[in-house]
Amino acid sequence: MNDLDERMIAELDGHPDFKVLRRLRPVAAFHQADPQAGSRIGVAIDVETTGLDRAADRIIELAIQRFRFDGRGRIIQVGLPRVWREDPGIPLDPKITKLTGLTADDLAGQVIDEAAAMEILSSADIIVAHNAAFDRPFVDRRLPAIAGHPWACSMAELDWLDLGFDGKALAHLVSQCGWFYEGHRAENDILALIYLLSHSAPDGETILSHLVACSQRMTYQVNAIDAPFDAKDRLKSRGYRWNAEMRF
């Protein structure tokens, strides 16, 4: 991009009726590493599946990308993405093809490299997904040896409104940071997630630092066992969700 392009972008971005979005590009780091400071390893993860049923549906695409961050939650190194497709062995719903762009031919004979995936995931101090409640059950079932590893959910664990955002969808949050990308492909989603984690909140701390702090807090799950049917609306208004497997 030349100086003229940059001036045109700056002029357009300064206009009250326009906002310039920049395409996400592969990146090696967002901050300079301090050789004297310690660091931790995170892994961004995303899956595409044959459907929403965690018990019956299967992963058709798994993407993971390792990154290193310092004590302030600043991302100082970004690894290369690893993406695997897998043949689910069942017919692919046309809606899934429309959503992801993946076809049965794309998946035929493909398999996830379990050893490589496990090596990366087991090295992580924290695994981050945007909607871990969806991704984690699929990953735990497909790679049971990783079950129990620490996860964090960038969608559910953060108070996005308090951080100056509206909404929780990944593409929407990223656009509010000034970027855009083609969604609904696992490799693009993990890059978008890493960009989002690197973004500075209004208090100057990174989104990642806020997420790590949230993930380390003690949390509790309250189950409304044997609640009467006529209490369902009150329970729903208080944030309860029906667990179809456990039936409470």
mmCIF file of C-alpha atoms in Angstrom:
data_model
loop_
_atom_site.group_PDB
_atom_site.id
_atom_site.type_symbol
_atom_site.label_atom_id
_atom_site.label_comp_id
_atom_site.label_asym_id
_atom_site.label_seq_id
_atom_site.Cartn_x
_atom_site.Cartn_y
_atom_site.Cartn_z
ATOM 1 C CA MET A 1 0.000 0.000 0.000
ATOM 2 C CA ASN A 2 1.491 3.354 -1.042
ATOM 3 C CA ASP A 3 1.344 6.769 0.634
ATOM 4 C CA LEU A 4 -1.544 7.890 -1.577
ATOM 5 C CA ASP A 5 -3.616 4.883 -0.523
ATOM 6 C CA GLU A 6 -2.888 5.581 3.134
ATOM 7 C CA ARG A 7 -3.885 9.246 2.770
ATOM 8 C CA MET A 8 -7.124 8.266 1.035
ATOM 9 C CA ILE A 9 -7.900 5.751 3.761
ATOM 10 C CA ALA A 10 -7.128 8.277 6.511
ATOM 11 C CA GLU A 11 -9.387 10.865 4.861
ATOM 12 C CA LEU A 12 -12.228 8.389 4.428
ATOM 13 C CA ASP A 13 -11.854 7.011 7.943
ATOM 14 C CA GLY A 14 -11.968 10.552 9.314
ATOM 15 C CA HIS A 15 -15.322 11.223 7.654
ATOM 16 C CA PRO A 16 -18.295 10.864 10.043
ATOM 17 C CA ASP A 17 -20.277 8.868 7.460
ATOM 18 C CA PHE A 18 -17.671 6.168 6.806
ATOM 19 C CA LYS A 19 -15.595 3.609 8.642
ATOM 20 C CA VAL A 20 -12.641 1.804 7.082
ATOM 21 C CA LEU A 21 -12.258 -1.904 7.795
ATOM 22 C CA ARG A 22 -8.991 -3.698 7.092
ATOM 23 C CA ARG A 23 -8.759 -7.345 6.033
ATOM 24 C CA LEU A 24 -7.156 -9.644 8.581
ATOM 25 C CA ARG A 25 -3.713 -10.808 7.513
ATOM 26 C CA PRO A 26 -1.476 -13.515 8.968
ATOM 27 C CA VAL A 27 0.711 -12.025 11.677
ATOM 28 C CA ALA A 28 3.785 -13.215 13.598
ATOM 29 C CA ALA A 29 3.262 -11.097 16.747
ATOM 30 C CA PHE A 30 1.405 -8.067 18.087
ATOM 31 C CA HIS A 31 3.925 -6.929 20.712
ATOM 32 C CA GLN A 32 7.668 -7.083 21.246
ATOM 33 C CA ALA A 33 8.735 -9.809 23.660
ATOM 34 C CA ASP A 34 10.652 -8.888 26.798
ATOM 35 C CA PRO A 35 13.512 -11.419 27.151
ATOM 36 C CA GLN A 36 13.436 -10.970 30.947
ATOM 37 C CA ALA A 37 9.707 -11.600 31.298
ATOM 38 C CA GLY A 38 7.964 -14.935 31.447
ATOM 39 C CA SER A 39 5.346 -16.102 28.988
ATOM 40 C CA ARG A 40 2.543 -18.616 28.617
ATOM 41 C CA ILE A 41 1.080 -20.520 25.689
ATOM 42 C CA GLY A 42 -2.455 -20.245 24.392
ATOM 43 C CA VAL A 43 -4.194 -22.064 21.566
ATOM 44 C CA ALA A 44 -7.087 -20.629 19.589
ATOM 45 C CA ILE A 45 -9.456 -23.335 18.385
ATOM 46 C CA ASP A 46 -12.517 -23.632 16.166
ATOM 47 C CA VAL A 47 -14.475 -26.506 14.684
ATOM 48 C CA GLU A 48 -16.955 -26.946 11.871
ATOM 49 C CA THR A 49 -19.365 -29.828 12.386
ATOM 50 C CA THR A 50 -22.118 -31.793 10.665
ATOM 51 C CA GLY A 51 -24.680 -30.173 12.979
ATOM 52 C CA LEU A 52 -25.436 -28.920 16.474
ATOM 53 C CA ASP A 53 -25.992 -32.216 18.309
ATOM 54 C CA ARG A 54 -22.872 -32.810 20.376
ATOM 55 C CA ALA A 55 -23.768 -36.472 20.912
ATOM 56 C CA ALA A 56 -24.551 -37.426 17.316
ATOM 57 C CA ASP A 57 -22.887 -34.889 15.015
ATOM 58 C CA ARG A 58 -19.196 -34.920 14.133
ATOM 59 C CA ILE A 59 -16.294 -32.599 13.433
ATOM 60 C CA ILE A 60 -15.603 -32.013 9.743
ATOM 61 C CA GLU A 61 -12.934 -29.333 10.181
ATOM 62 C CA LEU A 62 -10.622 -28.600 13.101
ATOM 63 C CA ALA A 63 -8.389 -25.521 13.195
ATOM 64 C CA ILE A 64 -5.902 -24.655 15.940
ATOM 65 C CA GLN A 65 -3.276 -21.935 16.191
ATOM 66 C CA ARG A 66 -0.764 -21.582 18.988
ATOM 67 C CA PHE A 67 0.280 -18.204 20.373
ATOM 68 C CA ARG A 68 2.534 -17.000 23.182
ATOM 69 C CA PHE A 69 1.540 -14.200 25.553
ATOM 70 C CA ASP A 70 3.231 -12.345 28.398
ATOM 71 C CA GLY A 71 2.062 -11.543 31.919
ATOM 72 C CA ARG A 72 0.073 -8.550 30.696
ATOM 73 C CA GLY A 73 -1.848 -10.612 28.190
ATOM 74 C CA ARG A 74 0.045 -9.179 25.200
ATOM 75 C CA ILE A 75 0.511 -11.627 22.332
ATOM 76 C CA ILE A 76 4.228 -11.751 21.563
ATOM 77 C CA GLN A 77 4.306 -14.674 19.122
ATOM 78 C CA VAL A 78 1.792 -16.290 16.779
ATOM 79 C CA GLY A 79 2.401 -19.720 15.318
ATOM 80 C CA LEU A 80 1.212 -21.124 12.018
ATOM 81 C CA PRO A 81 -2.369 -22.381 11.816
ATOM 82 C CA ARG A 82 -2.993 -26.096 11.535
ATOM 83 C CA VAL A 83 -6.209 -27.180 9.847
ATOM 84 C CA TRP A 84 -7.528 -30.688 9.355
ATOM 85 C CA ARG A 85 -10.656 -31.921 7.659
ATOM 86 C CA GLU A 86 -12.344 -35.198 8.465
ATOM 87 C CA ASP A 87 -14.743 -37.401 6.590
ATOM 88 C CA PRO A 88 -17.730 -37.827 8.948
ATOM 89 C CA GLY A 89 -18.838 -41.026 7.271
ATOM 90 C CA ILE A 90 -22.394 -39.719 7.012
ATOM 91 C CA PRO A 91 -24.184 -37.592 4.375
ATOM 92 C CA LEU A 92 -23.475 -33.877 4.674
ATOM 93 C CA ASP A 93 -26.502 -31.636 5.141
ATOM 94 C CA PRO A 94 -26.709 -29.143 2.218
ATOM 95 C CA LYS A 95 -27.154 -26.378 4.803
ATOM 96 C CA ILE A 96 -23.727 -27.191 6.262
ATOM 97 C CA THR A 97 -22.189 -26.976 2.795
ATOM 98 C CA LYS A 98 -23.883 -23.624 2.253
ATOM 99 C CA LEU A 99 -22.651 -22.385 5.640
ATOM 100 C CA THR A 100 -19.051 -23.629 5.481
ATOM 101 C CA GLY A 101 -18.389 -24.108 1.770
ATOM 102 C CA LEU A 102 -17.248 -27.677 2.492
ATOM 103 C CA THR A 103 -18.602 -30.470 0.308
ATOM 104 C CA ALA A 104 -18.590 -34.244 0.620
ATOM 105 C CA ASP A 105 -15.789 -34.348 -1.973
ATOM 106 C CA ASP A 106 -13.692 -31.982 0.160
ATOM 107 C CA LEU A 107 -14.010 -34.360 3.114
ATOM 108 C CA ALA A 108 -13.772 -37.737 1.381
ATOM 109 C CA GLY A 109 -10.978 -39.814 2.904
ATOM 110 C CA GLN A 110 -9.758 -36.963 5.117
ATOM 111 C CA VAL A 111 -8.816 -37.553 8.764
ATOM 112 C CA ILE A 112 -7.605 -35.392 11.657
ATOM 113 C CA ASP A 113 -3.958 -35.936 12.591
ATOM 114 C CA GLU A 114 -4.591 -36.829 16.229
ATOM 115 C CA ALA A 115 -0.925 -36.898 17.236
ATOM 116 C CA ALA A 116 -0.223 -33.430 15.822
ATOM 117 C CA ALA A 117 -3.417 -31.964 17.254
ATOM 118 C CA MET A 118 -2.723 -33.434 20.682
ATOM 119 C CA GLU A 119 0.872 -32.148 20.685
ATOM 120 C CA ILE A 120 -0.309 -28.584 20.122
ATOM 121 C CA LEU A 121 -3.321 -28.691 22.447
ATOM 122 C CA SER A 122 -1.473 -30.369 25.315
ATOM 123 C CA SER A 123 1.226 -27.664 25.182
ATOM 124 C CA ALA A 124 -1.316 -24.936 25.941
ATOM 125 C CA ASP A 125 -1.723 -23.250 29.310
ATOM 126 C CA ILE A 126 -5.150 -22.224 28.064
ATOM 127 C CA ILE A 127 -7.313 -23.174 25.071
ATOM 128 C CA VAL A 128 -9.538 -20.366 23.802
ATOM 129 C CA ALA A 129 -12.696 -20.725 21.745
ATOM 130 C CA HIS A 130 -15.390 -18.238 20.847
ATOM 131 C CA ASN A 131 -18.336 -20.281 22.148
ATOM 132 C CA ALA A 132 -16.511 -23.028 24.010
ATOM 133 C CA ALA A 133 -19.850 -24.509 25.094
ATOM 134 C CA PHE A 134 -20.230 -25.631 21.484
ATOM 135 C CA ASP A 135 -16.630 -26.430 20.488
ATOM 136 C CA ARG A 136 -15.415 -28.170 23.628
ATOM 137 C CA PRO A 137 -17.836 -31.139 23.727
ATOM 138 C CA PHE A 138 -16.991 -31.989 20.105
ATOM 139 C CA VAL A 139 -13.245 -31.730 20.749
ATOM 140 C CA ASP A 140 -13.415 -33.700 24.012
ATOM 141 C CA ARG A 141 -15.331 -36.488 22.268
ATOM 142 C CA ARG A 142 -13.003 -36.583 19.250
ATOM 143 C CA LEU A 143 -9.775 -36.173 21.264
ATOM 144 C CA PRO A 144 -10.629 -37.601 24.697
ATOM 145 C CA ALA A 145 -7.030 -37.419 25.919
ATOM 146 C CA ILE A 146 -7.313 -33.612 26.005
ATOM 147 C CA ALA A 147 -10.504 -33.632 28.103
ATOM 148 C CA GLY A 148 -10.067 -31.668 31.319
ATOM 149 C CA HIS A 149 -7.499 -29.246 29.889
ATOM 150 C CA PRO A 150 -8.135 -25.566 30.825
ATOM 151 C CA TRP A 151 -10.413 -23.726 28.377
ATOM 152 C CA ALA A 152 -11.689 -20.164 28.211
ATOM 153 C CA CYS A 153 -14.670 -18.840 26.280
ATOM 154 C CA SER A 154 -14.184 -15.410 24.749
ATOM 155 C CA MET A 155 -17.893 -15.151 23.965
ATOM 156 C CA ALA A 156 -19.504 -16.062 27.294
ATOM 157 C CA GLU A 157 -16.936 -15.173 29.949
ATOM 158 C CA LEU A 158 -16.410 -11.516 29.060
ATOM 159 C CA ASP A 159 -18.737 -8.583 29.671
ATOM 160 C CA TRP A 160 -18.475 -7.192 26.157
ATOM 161 C CA LEU A 161 -20.724 -4.231 26.895
ATOM 162 C CA ASP A 162 -18.465 -3.196 29.762
ATOM 163 C CA LEU A 163 -15.479 -3.524 27.400
ATOM 164 C CA GLY A 164 -17.034 -1.022 24.976
ATOM 165 C CA PHE A 165 -18.603 -3.427 22.477
ATOM 166 C CA ASP A 166 -22.134 -4.348 21.548
ATOM 167 C CA GLY A 167 -23.060 -7.901 20.629
ATOM 168 C CA LYS A 168 -21.064 -11.097 21.060
ATOM 169 C CA ALA A 169 -20.706 -12.590 17.563
ATOM 170 C CA LEU A 170 -17.052 -12.918 16.566
ATOM 171 C CA ALA A 171 -17.360 -11.188 13.182
ATOM 172 C CA HIS A 172 -19.301 -8.320 14.749
ATOM 173 C CA LEU A 173 -16.756 -7.827 17.537
ATOM 174 C CA VAL A 174 -13.873 -7.924 15.064
ATOM 175 C CA SER A 175 -15.574 -5.349 12.835
ATOM 176 C CA GLN A 176 -15.858 -3.006 15.809
ATOM 177 C CA CYS A 177 -12.075 -3.267 16.136
ATOM 178 C CA GLY A 178 -11.715 -2.168 12.499
ATOM 179 C CA TRP A 179 -11.140 -5.495 10.741
ATOM 180 C CA PHE A 180 -13.070 -7.885 8.525
ATOM 181 C CA TYR A 181 -12.667 -11.453 7.291
ATOM 182 C CA GLU A 182 -14.573 -14.252 5.597
ATOM 183 C CA GLY A 183 -16.270 -16.191 8.384
ATOM 184 C CA HIS A 184 -17.614 -19.729 8.831
ATOM 185 C CA ARG A 185 -14.297 -21.364 7.996
ATOM 186 C CA ALA A 186 -12.322 -22.591 10.961
ATOM 187 C CA GLU A 187 -8.947 -21.201 9.841
ATOM 188 C CA ASN A 188 -10.351 -17.699 9.359
ATOM 189 C CA ASP A 189 -12.191 -17.810 12.673
ATOM 190 C CA ILE A 190 -9.107 -18.639 14.749
ATOM 191 C CA LEU A 191 -7.129 -15.813 13.143
ATOM 192 C CA ALA A 192 -10.009 -13.446 13.870
ATOM 193 C CA LEU A 193 -10.077 -14.677 17.468
ATOM 194 C CA ILE A 194 -6.363 -14.052 17.945
ATOM 195 C CA TYR A 195 -6.729 -10.534 16.533
ATOM 196 C CA LEU A 196 -9.619 -9.909 18.912
ATOM 197 C CA LEU A 197 -7.655 -11.195 21.911
ATOM 198 C CA SER A 198 -4.801 -8.837 21.028
ATOM 199 C CA HIS A 199 -7.069 -5.775 20.930
ATOM 200 C CA SER A 200 -6.721 -3.193 23.704
ATOM 201 C CA ALA A 201 -9.794 -2.474 25.837
ATOM 202 C CA PRO A 202 -10.593 1.099 26.961
ATOM 203 C CA ASP A 203 -8.586 0.547 30.168
ATOM 204 C CA GLY A 204 -5.450 -0.195 28.138
ATOM 205 C CA GLU A 205 -5.419 -3.900 28.963
ATOM 206 C CA THR A 206 -5.790 -6.463 26.203
ATOM 207 C CA ILE A 207 -8.935 -8.503 25.705
ATOM 208 C CA LEU A 208 -6.813 -11.561 26.441
ATOM 209 C CA SER A 209 -5.753 -10.203 29.830
ATOM 210 C CA HIS A 210 -9.407 -9.687 30.752
ATOM 211 C CA LEU A 211 -10.279 -13.192 29.557
ATOM 212 C CA VAL A 212 -7.461 -14.839 31.527
ATOM 213 C CA ALA A 213 -8.587 -13.004 34.669
ATOM 214 C CA CYS A 214 -12.181 -14.129 34.126
ATOM 215 C CA SER A 215 -11.202 -17.741 33.451
ATOM 216 C CA GLN A 216 -9.287 -17.949 36.734
ATOM 217 C CA ARG A 217 -12.279 -16.967 38.866
ATOM 218 C CA MET A 218 -14.193 -19.629 40.764
ATOM 219 C CA THR A 219 -17.505 -20.402 39.053
ATOM 220 C CA TYR A 220 -20.518 -22.475 40.045
ATOM 221 C CA GLN A 221 -23.297 -24.250 38.182
ATOM 222 C CA VAL A 222 -26.750 -24.318 39.741
ATOM 223 C CA ASN A 223 -29.068 -27.100 38.567
ATOM 224 C CA ALA A 224 -32.826 -26.703 39.060
ATOM 225 C CA ILE A 225 -33.454 -30.401 39.694
ATOM 226 C CA ASP A 226 -37.121 -31.465 40.033
ATOM 227 C CA ALA A 227 -38.328 -27.919 39.329
ATOM 228 C CA PRO A 228 -42.069 -27.911 38.527
ATOM 229 C CA PHE A 229 -43.051 -27.406 34.903
ATOM 230 C CA ASP A 230 -44.900 -24.180 35.627
ATOM 231 C CA ALA A 231 -41.611 -22.645 36.855
ATOM 232 C CA LYS A 232 -39.967 -22.905 33.430
ATOM 233 C CA ASP A 233 -40.657 -19.294 32.405
ATOM 234 C CA ARG A 234 -39.287 -17.912 35.666
ATOM 235 C CA LEU A 235 -36.226 -20.111 35.379
ATOM 236 C CA LYS A 236 -35.634 -19.040 31.780
ATOM 237 C CA SER A 237 -35.880 -15.360 32.749
ATOM 238 C CA ARG A 238 -33.114 -15.952 35.304
ATOM 239 C CA GLY A 239 -30.763 -17.505 32.758
ATOM 240 C CA TYR A 240 -31.431 -21.221 33.231
ATOM 241 C CA ARG A 241 -31.255 -23.491 30.185
ATOM 242 C CA TRP A 242 -32.819 -26.911 29.686
ATOM 243 C CA ASN A 243 -30.337 -29.806 29.742
ATOM 244 C CA ALA A 244 -31.838 -32.399 27.392
ATOM 245 C CA GLU A 245 -29.329 -35.103 28.382
ATOM 246 C CA MET A 246 -29.776 -34.825 32.148
ATOM 247 C CA ARG A 247 -33.423 -33.704 31.893
ATOM 248 C CA PHE A 248 -33.321 -30.830 34.346
#
